[in-house]
Tab-separated table of C-alpha atoms in Angstrom:
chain	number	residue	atom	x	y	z
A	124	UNK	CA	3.321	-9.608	-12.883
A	125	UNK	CA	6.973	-10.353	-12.313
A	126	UNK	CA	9.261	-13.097	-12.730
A	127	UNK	CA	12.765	-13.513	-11.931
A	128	UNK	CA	16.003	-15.529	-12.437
A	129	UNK	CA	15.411	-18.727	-9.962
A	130	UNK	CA	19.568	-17.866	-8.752
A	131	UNK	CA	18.311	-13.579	-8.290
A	132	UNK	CA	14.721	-14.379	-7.125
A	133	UNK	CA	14.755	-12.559	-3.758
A	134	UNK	CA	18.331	-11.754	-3.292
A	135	UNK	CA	19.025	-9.378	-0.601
A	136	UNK	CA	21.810	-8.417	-2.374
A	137	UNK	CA	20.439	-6.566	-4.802
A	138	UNK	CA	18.084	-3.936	-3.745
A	139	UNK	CA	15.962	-4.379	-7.185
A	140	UNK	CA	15.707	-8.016	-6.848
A	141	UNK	CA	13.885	-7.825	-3.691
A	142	UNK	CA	10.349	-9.542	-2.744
A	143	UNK	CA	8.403	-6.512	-4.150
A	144	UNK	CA	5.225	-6.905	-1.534
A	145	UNK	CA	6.297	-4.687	1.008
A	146	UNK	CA	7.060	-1.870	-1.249
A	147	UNK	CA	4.485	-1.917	-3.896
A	148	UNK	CA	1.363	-4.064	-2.017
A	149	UNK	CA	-0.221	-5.223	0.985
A	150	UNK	CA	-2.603	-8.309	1.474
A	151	UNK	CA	-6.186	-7.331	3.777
A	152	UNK	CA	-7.692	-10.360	5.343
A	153	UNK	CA	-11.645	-10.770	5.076
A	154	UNK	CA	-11.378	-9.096	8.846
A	155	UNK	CA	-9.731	-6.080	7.782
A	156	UNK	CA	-6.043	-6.969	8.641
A	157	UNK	CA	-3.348	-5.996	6.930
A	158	UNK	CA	-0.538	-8.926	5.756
A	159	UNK	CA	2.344	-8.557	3.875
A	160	UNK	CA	1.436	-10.924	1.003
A	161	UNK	CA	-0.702	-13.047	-0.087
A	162	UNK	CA	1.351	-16.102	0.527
A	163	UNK	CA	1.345	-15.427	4.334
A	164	UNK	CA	-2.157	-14.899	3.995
A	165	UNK	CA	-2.938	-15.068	7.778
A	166	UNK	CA	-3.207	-12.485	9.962
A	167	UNK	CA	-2.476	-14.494	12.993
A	168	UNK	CA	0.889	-15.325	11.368
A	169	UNK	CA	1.889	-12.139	10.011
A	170	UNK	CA	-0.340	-9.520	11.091
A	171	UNK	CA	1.376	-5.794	10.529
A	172	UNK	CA	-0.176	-2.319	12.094
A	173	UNK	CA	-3.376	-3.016	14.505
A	174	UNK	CA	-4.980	-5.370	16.434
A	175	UNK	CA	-8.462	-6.456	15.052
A	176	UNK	CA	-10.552	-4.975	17.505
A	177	UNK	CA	-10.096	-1.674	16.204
A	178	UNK	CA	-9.409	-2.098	12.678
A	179	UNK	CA	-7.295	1.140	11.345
A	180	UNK	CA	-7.406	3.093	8.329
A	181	UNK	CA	-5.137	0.806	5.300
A	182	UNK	CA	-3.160	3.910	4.745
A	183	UNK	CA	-2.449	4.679	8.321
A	184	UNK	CA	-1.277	1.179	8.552
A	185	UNK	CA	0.748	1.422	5.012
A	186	UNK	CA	2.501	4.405	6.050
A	187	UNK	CA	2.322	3.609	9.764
A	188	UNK	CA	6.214	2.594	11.613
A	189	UNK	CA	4.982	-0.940	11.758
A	190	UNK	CA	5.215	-1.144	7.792
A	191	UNK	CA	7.603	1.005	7.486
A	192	UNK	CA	10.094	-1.048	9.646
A	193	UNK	CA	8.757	-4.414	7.398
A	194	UNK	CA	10.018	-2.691	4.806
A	195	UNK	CA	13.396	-1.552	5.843
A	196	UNK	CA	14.213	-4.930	7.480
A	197	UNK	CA	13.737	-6.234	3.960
A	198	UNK	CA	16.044	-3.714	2.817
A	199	UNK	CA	19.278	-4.193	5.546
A	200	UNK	CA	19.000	-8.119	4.951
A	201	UNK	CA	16.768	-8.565	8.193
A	202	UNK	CA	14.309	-10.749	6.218
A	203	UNK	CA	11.502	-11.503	9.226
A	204	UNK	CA	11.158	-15.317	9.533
A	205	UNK	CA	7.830	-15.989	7.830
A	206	UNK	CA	9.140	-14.774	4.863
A	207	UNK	CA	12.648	-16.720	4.465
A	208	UNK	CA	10.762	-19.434	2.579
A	209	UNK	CA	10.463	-17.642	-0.367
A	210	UNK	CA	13.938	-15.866	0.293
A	211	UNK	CA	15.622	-19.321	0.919
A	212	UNK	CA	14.034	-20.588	-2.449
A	213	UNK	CA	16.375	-17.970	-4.241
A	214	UNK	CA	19.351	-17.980	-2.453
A	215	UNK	CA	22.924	-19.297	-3.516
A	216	UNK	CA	24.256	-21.879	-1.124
A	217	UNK	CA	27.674	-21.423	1.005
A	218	UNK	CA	30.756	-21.863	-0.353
A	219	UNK	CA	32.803	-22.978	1.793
């Protein structure tokens, strides 16, 4: 279990503050679909690796280039769009 500062929680700033799904877990759907958390949840929003006629192996999808470029958009700031809620909930606003 983690918790964080409400002002660090998620900030792409810091490498160590970072949502730490794609790097330490997955979420499989009850069809064998692999999401990148639990608070997506749904494969037919955020589905990453195969398509669910052919289900693939969890580790071929985990180390597959789909994951792999989840994860390294997380770490150059390219946050994908379903997961900005929880990044926005963190963030500092502008100053202008």
């Amino acid at each position: 279990m983690r918790f964080w500062k409400t002002t660090a929680k998620y900030s792409t700033d810091l490498p160590e503050a970072l949502c730490p799904w794609p790097f330490e877990r997955a979420y499989i759907s009850s069809d064998q679909r692999v999401v990148p958390c639990c608070f997506i949840g749904n494969p037919d929003v955020a589905e990453i690796g195969t398509a669910p006629a052919k289900p693939a192996s969890f580790a071929s999808v985990w180390f597959g280039a789909d994951f792999q470029a989840f994860c390294q958009a997380h770490l150059d700031g390219d946050i994908p769009a379903y997961c900005r809620g929880c990044y926005c909930a963190g963030q500092k606003p502008a100053v202008a």
